[in-house]
Each structure stands twice: as C-alpha cells, then as structure tokens.
Amino acid sequence: MGLRKGVVSGSDNTVTWNTSSAIVKYGEGSGDIVYSYNGILTEVILNDNYFAENVTTYEYGRLQAKVDYHYNSAGHLSWARVERPGQTPVMVYYRYPDLQNPEGAAEIVIEESPGEVYHIPLATVDDNGVQTKQENAAYVCNVLRYGRSPITNEYVINADLYYIGLYGQPFKYLPDETIEKSVRQAEVTIVRVGSGRYYY
C-alpha cells in the first residue's frame, strides 16, 4: 500500500504534495509490516489484536530505535519502552481521562522519563450552555503525537502508522487546537497532526 501525502496550507486548503510516497508492505521482511519513507525503514511485529507490539526503526540503514508497546484492557496504548543505541532505555506512559476519570480531567498526560511530563488539554464544545469534551468521531487524528513530547514524536508514534490504525483503539476525545478532525472535501480527507495538516 502506498500513502501519497501532502501538506495543506492557506485558507483555500491548497495541497503541496510530497515528492515521495510512504510505502507499507505486509508479510515481508522480518516484521509483519514493513514501512519505508524518505530513508526511514520500520519493521512492525503485531500482537494478537493487530496492534504494534515491537517496532524497529532504521534511518539510512543505521538502527535508530527499538520500541515495545503495551495496551490496556480497552485497547489504548498504555506505555512504550524505547531503546536507542548507546542510551539508557526510556519508559513512556499515557494517561487518558475517559478511562481514569470520565467526568473530570480534561487532558491527556504523556509522561516521558526522566521526569518529563506533557499535558494535552482536550477540546470542549458549548452544548446548550454545558461544556462537553469534543469527540474524536473520525479516527484520523494522531492524538498522542504531541508537539512538545519529543520521545513520543521521534520514536514512539509514526503519524502514517497511526493513520492506518497500528497503535491501538482510537482515543475518544480530541485535543484542544493540537489535532483537528477530518474534513471531507469531495472524496479526500484533510488531517491535522500537531502543527501540520496532512492530506492522504
């Protein structure tokens, strides 16, 4: 499968197409899925639910990282263990308000050791005078790839693999301003991931 990607910009949603396509191959190499894009090669081993369990990433042939993923009983990504050449392994934890406190906390928390904690406030809508969290109805938004959490962005979450559903069940709510719901225009989808809006 090829993912042709562009970046959407301007008020008229002009698309600037990337010069190369991300390629996803199934049942090839040492992983269940092999992903390649612009010098990055990622091998993915899936668990019994077809979510990423072990991911090894190379950049221009050199090992970049090995990541192990664990999911909670609801199928959401719970933690990841990141190994990088010459560095101490890092544990990253993800906390979800709809699981721990459905009526309370309005944020997702990403805890990247040692001691780096990132808070993603959730978008809310005014529904007849009552503030409610904005639902993620489309499952096209990379909720966990947050701009200020570098380990998650660089090693744990790949936006294209998130887009095709390899990091567990979709999160129920949308972050405030960081992630944008998909918008249908003819037969295409516009997706904003972090600071970028991607067009597939």
mmCIF file of C-alpha atoms in Angstrom:
data_model
loop_
_atom_site.group_PDB
_atom_site.id
_atom_site.type_symbol
_atom_site.label_atom_id
_atom_site.label_comp_id
_atom_site.label_asym_id
_atom_site.label_seq_id
_atom_site.Cartn_x
_atom_site.Cartn_y
_atom_site.Cartn_z
ATOM 1 C CA MET A 1 0.000 0.000 0.000
ATOM 2 C CA GLY A 2 1.265 3.468 -0.822
ATOM 3 C CA LEU A 3 0.340 6.585 1.154
ATOM 4 C CA ARG A 4 0.562 9.697 -1.004
ATOM 5 C CA LYS A 5 0.891 12.617 1.391
ATOM 6 C CA GLY A 6 0.625 16.355 1.043
ATOM 7 C CA VAL A 7 0.622 19.305 3.403
ATOM 8 C CA VAL A 8 -2.446 21.534 3.426
ATOM 9 C CA SER A 9 -1.900 25.273 3.799
ATOM 10 C CA GLY A 10 -3.707 28.569 3.371
ATOM 11 C CA SER A 11 -7.347 29.487 3.741
ATOM 12 C CA ASP A 12 -8.149 27.781 0.425
ATOM 13 C CA ASN A 13 -6.656 24.460 1.672
ATOM 14 C CA THR A 14 -4.009 24.314 -1.055
ATOM 15 C CA VAL A 15 -2.205 20.954 -1.070
ATOM 16 C CA THR A 16 1.549 20.736 -1.637
ATOM 17 C CA TRP A 17 2.312 17.108 -2.466
ATOM 18 C CA ASN A 18 5.389 15.407 -1.036
ATOM 19 C CA THR A 19 7.785 14.195 -3.715
ATOM 20 C CA SER A 20 7.849 10.627 -2.373
ATOM 21 C CA SER A 21 5.202 8.248 -1.035
ATOM 22 C CA ALA A 22 5.238 6.242 2.165
ATOM 23 C CA ILE A 23 5.134 2.515 1.353
ATOM 24 C CA VAL A 24 3.563 -0.107 3.627
ATOM 25 C CA LYS A 25 4.198 -3.785 2.833
ATOM 26 C CA TYR A 26 2.514 -6.673 4.620
ATOM 27 C CA GLY A 27 4.175 -10.024 5.378
ATOM 28 C CA GLU A 28 7.599 -9.033 4.074
ATOM 29 C CA GLY A 29 10.983 -8.954 5.805
ATOM 30 C CA SER A 30 11.383 -9.806 9.485
ATOM 31 C CA GLY A 31 8.225 -7.972 10.544
ATOM 32 C CA ASP A 32 4.520 -8.410 9.880
ATOM 33 C CA ILE A 33 4.558 -4.926 8.332
ATOM 34 C CA VAL A 34 7.439 -3.011 6.744
ATOM 35 C CA TYR A 35 7.117 0.775 6.376
ATOM 36 C CA SER A 36 9.507 2.918 4.334
ATOM 37 C CA TYR A 37 9.617 6.656 3.686
ATOM 38 C CA ASN A 38 12.444 9.111 2.921
ATOM 39 C CA GLY A 39 15.299 6.949 4.237
ATOM 40 C CA ILE A 40 13.311 5.529 7.167
ATOM 41 C CA LEU A 41 12.673 1.771 7.292
ATOM 42 C CA THR A 42 10.404 0.474 10.069
ATOM 43 C CA GLU A 43 9.659 -3.178 10.803
ATOM 44 C CA VAL A 44 6.490 -3.805 12.830
ATOM 45 C CA ILE A 45 5.577 -7.009 14.677
ATOM 46 C CA LEU A 46 1.875 -7.125 15.557
ATOM 47 C CA ASN A 47 0.157 -8.563 18.620
ATOM 48 C CA ASP A 48 -2.946 -10.798 18.542
ATOM 49 C CA ASN A 49 -5.167 -7.729 18.118
ATOM 50 C CA TYR A 50 -3.130 -6.492 15.109
ATOM 51 C CA PHE A 51 -1.650 -3.546 17.011
ATOM 52 C CA ALA A 52 2.074 -2.744 17.002
ATOM 53 C CA GLU A 53 3.858 -4.816 19.647
ATOM 54 C CA ASN A 54 7.518 -4.418 18.664
ATOM 55 C CA VAL A 55 8.843 -1.808 16.242
ATOM 56 C CA THR A 56 12.413 -1.481 14.963
ATOM 57 C CA THR A 57 13.315 1.639 13.007
ATOM 58 C CA TYR A 58 16.362 2.288 10.828
ATOM 59 C CA GLU A 59 17.411 5.584 9.274
ATOM 60 C CA TYR A 60 19.509 5.127 6.133
ATOM 61 C CA GLY A 61 20.457 1.633 7.310
ATOM 62 C CA ARG A 62 21.505 2.601 10.847
ATOM 63 C CA LEU A 63 19.488 1.441 13.848
ATOM 64 C CA GLN A 64 17.511 4.354 15.255
ATOM 65 C CA ALA A 65 15.290 2.721 17.895
ATOM 66 C CA LYS A 66 13.535 -0.396 19.128
ATOM 67 C CA VAL A 67 10.174 0.167 20.810
ATOM 68 C CA ASP A 68 7.952 -2.264 22.736
ATOM 69 C CA TYR A 69 4.266 -1.318 23.119
ATOM 70 C CA HIS A 70 1.720 -2.312 25.760
ATOM 71 C CA TYR A 71 -2.033 -1.682 25.664
ATOM 72 C CA ASN A 72 -4.600 -1.553 28.437
ATOM 73 C CA SER A 73 -7.747 -3.702 28.570
ATOM 74 C CA ALA A 74 -9.629 -1.158 26.430
ATOM 75 C CA GLY A 75 -7.004 -1.444 23.693
ATOM 76 C CA HIS A 76 -5.476 2.025 24.236
ATOM 77 C CA LEU A 77 -1.703 2.469 24.176
ATOM 78 C CA SER A 78 -0.685 2.379 27.844
ATOM 79 C CA TRP A 79 3.114 2.512 27.785
ATOM 80 C CA ALA A 80 6.068 2.119 25.475
ATOM 81 C CA ARG A 81 9.691 1.146 26.176
ATOM 82 C CA VAL A 82 12.167 2.907 23.894
ATOM 83 C CA GLU A 83 15.704 1.588 23.319
ATOM 84 C CA ARG A 84 18.200 3.719 21.378
ATOM 85 C CA PRO A 85 21.813 2.835 20.561
ATOM 86 C CA GLY A 86 24.173 3.931 23.349
ATOM 87 C CA GLN A 87 21.400 5.305 25.583
ATOM 88 C CA THR A 88 19.517 4.080 28.633
ATOM 89 C CA PRO A 89 16.059 2.663 27.771
ATOM 90 C CA VAL A 90 13.181 5.082 28.369
ATOM 91 C CA MET A 91 9.644 4.280 29.526
ATOM 92 C CA VAL A 92 6.796 6.468 28.241
ATOM 93 C CA TYR A 93 3.341 6.360 29.882
ATOM 94 C CA TYR A 94 -0.009 7.602 28.532
ATOM 95 C CA ARG A 95 -2.930 8.595 30.769
ATOM 96 C CA TYR A 96 -6.468 9.007 29.447
ATOM 97 C CA PRO A 97 -9.250 10.976 31.146
ATOM 98 C CA ASP A 98 -12.075 8.887 29.688
ATOM 99 C CA LEU A 99 -10.635 5.802 31.377
ATOM 100 C CA GLN A 100 -9.459 7.087 34.761
ATOM 101 C CA ASN A 101 -11.914 9.930 35.392
ATOM 102 C CA PRO A 102 -14.697 10.179 32.789
ATOM 103 C CA GLU A 103 -16.316 13.318 34.204
ATOM 104 C CA GLY A 104 -13.199 15.026 35.482
ATOM 105 C CA ALA A 105 -9.787 15.668 33.966
ATOM 106 C CA ALA A 106 -9.895 17.344 30.582
ATOM 107 C CA GLU A 107 -6.414 16.413 29.433
ATOM 108 C CA ILE A 108 -4.215 13.575 28.244
ATOM 109 C CA VAL A 109 -0.934 13.201 30.119
ATOM 110 C CA ILE A 110 2.237 11.871 28.475
ATOM 111 C CA GLU A 111 4.974 11.043 30.974
ATOM 112 C CA GLU A 112 8.392 10.638 29.392
ATOM 113 C CA SER A 113 11.079 9.661 31.859
ATOM 114 C CA PRO A 114 13.149 11.033 33.419
ATOM 115 C CA GLY A 115 10.597 13.471 34.785
ATOM 116 C CA GLU A 116 9.322 14.975 31.558
ATOM 117 C CA VAL A 117 5.531 15.347 31.741
ATOM 118 C CA TYR A 118 3.388 16.813 28.958
ATOM 119 C CA HIS A 119 -0.262 17.793 29.316
ATOM 120 C CA ILE A 120 -2.560 17.841 26.283
ATOM 121 C CA PRO A 121 -5.707 19.842 27.066
ATOM 122 C CA LEU A 122 -8.840 18.440 25.463
ATOM 123 C CA ALA A 123 -11.094 20.473 23.211
ATOM 124 C CA THR A 124 -14.505 21.290 24.604
ATOM 125 C CA VAL A 125 -17.721 22.433 22.944
ATOM 126 C CA ASP A 126 -20.545 24.509 24.377
ATOM 127 C CA ASP A 127 -23.629 22.325 24.100
ATOM 128 C CA ASN A 128 -26.601 24.415 25.264
ATOM 129 C CA GLY A 129 -24.556 26.104 27.962
ATOM 130 C CA VAL A 130 -22.821 22.886 29.073
ATOM 131 C CA GLN A 131 -19.134 22.370 28.276
ATOM 132 C CA THR A 132 -18.515 18.859 26.933
ATOM 133 C CA LYS A 133 -15.357 17.303 25.517
ATOM 134 C CA GLN A 134 -15.105 17.237 21.704
ATOM 135 C CA GLU A 135 -15.494 13.674 20.459
ATOM 136 C CA ASN A 136 -12.993 12.153 18.040
ATOM 137 C CA ALA A 137 -15.593 10.737 15.674
ATOM 138 C CA ALA A 138 -13.364 10.109 12.656
ATOM 139 C CA TYR A 139 -10.306 8.192 13.999
ATOM 140 C CA VAL A 140 -7.945 10.016 11.698
ATOM 141 C CA CYS A 141 -6.268 12.212 14.289
ATOM 142 C CA ASN A 142 -2.932 11.341 15.816
ATOM 143 C CA VAL A 143 -3.972 12.294 19.314
ATOM 144 C CA LEU A 144 -0.800 11.093 21.042
ATOM 145 C CA ARG A 145 1.759 12.670 18.689
ATOM 146 C CA TYR A 146 2.015 15.896 20.644
ATOM 147 C CA GLY A 147 4.324 18.713 19.554
ATOM 148 C CA ARG A 148 6.178 19.137 22.831
ATOM 149 C CA SER A 149 6.778 15.483 23.729
ATOM 150 C CA PRO A 150 9.942 14.657 21.748
ATOM 151 C CA ILE A 151 10.382 10.971 22.624
ATOM 152 C CA THR A 152 6.797 10.195 21.621
ATOM 153 C CA ASN A 153 7.130 12.217 18.412
ATOM 154 C CA GLU A 154 10.534 10.940 17.363
ATOM 155 C CA TYR A 155 10.424 7.305 18.447
ATOM 156 C CA VAL A 156 7.042 6.029 19.685
ATOM 157 C CA ILE A 157 4.429 7.351 17.243
ATOM 158 C CA ASN A 158 4.696 7.442 13.449
ATOM 159 C CA ALA A 159 1.877 9.557 12.004
ATOM 160 C CA ASP A 160 1.338 7.304 8.974
ATOM 161 C CA LEU A 161 1.213 4.108 11.046
ATOM 162 C CA TYR A 162 -1.201 5.817 13.440
ATOM 163 C CA TYR A 163 -3.336 6.776 10.463
ATOM 164 C CA ILE A 164 -3.721 3.121 9.426
ATOM 165 C CA GLY A 165 -4.588 2.024 12.987
ATOM 166 C CA LEU A 166 -1.475 0.319 14.373
ATOM 167 C CA TYR A 167 -1.332 1.985 17.810
ATOM 168 C CA GLY A 168 -4.432 0.588 19.456
ATOM 169 C CA GLN A 169 -8.003 1.772 19.754
ATOM 170 C CA PRO A 170 -8.719 5.381 18.793
ATOM 171 C CA PHE A 171 -8.849 7.843 21.651
ATOM 172 C CA LYS A 172 -12.356 9.118 22.374
ATOM 173 C CA TYR A 173 -11.642 12.870 22.578
ATOM 174 C CA LEU A 174 -9.770 15.490 20.573
ATOM 175 C CA PRO A 175 -7.006 17.723 21.947
ATOM 176 C CA ASP A 176 -7.584 21.463 22.023
ATOM 177 C CA GLU A 177 -6.079 23.112 18.922
ATOM 178 C CA THR A 178 -3.366 20.480 18.551
ATOM 179 C CA ILE A 179 -5.349 17.973 16.500
ATOM 180 C CA GLU A 180 -8.106 18.768 14.022
ATOM 181 C CA LYS A 181 -10.940 16.471 12.982
ATOM 182 C CA SER A 182 -11.038 15.296 9.388
ATOM 183 C CA VAL A 183 -12.964 17.375 6.889
ATOM 184 C CA ARG A 184 -14.468 15.733 3.833
ATOM 185 C CA GLN A 185 -13.845 17.528 0.560
ATOM 186 C CA ALA A 186 -15.134 15.503 -2.368
ATOM 187 C CA GLU A 187 -13.580 12.094 -1.627
ATOM 188 C CA VAL A 188 -10.478 13.104 0.308
ATOM 189 C CA THR A 189 -9.693 13.712 3.961
ATOM 190 C CA ILE A 190 -7.721 16.564 5.477
ATOM 191 C CA VAL A 191 -5.992 15.651 8.734
ATOM 192 C CA ARG A 192 -4.088 17.949 11.069
ATOM 193 C CA VAL A 193 -1.400 16.225 13.129
ATOM 194 C CA GLY A 194 0.386 18.515 15.574
ATOM 195 C CA SER A 195 1.455 21.615 13.686
ATOM 196 C CA GLY A 196 0.881 20.059 10.242
ATOM 197 C CA ARG A 197 -2.245 19.278 8.246
ATOM 198 C CA TYR A 198 -1.798 16.122 6.182
ATOM 199 C CA TYR A 199 -3.746 15.154 3.093
ATOM 200 C CA TYR A 200 -3.888 11.444 2.137
#
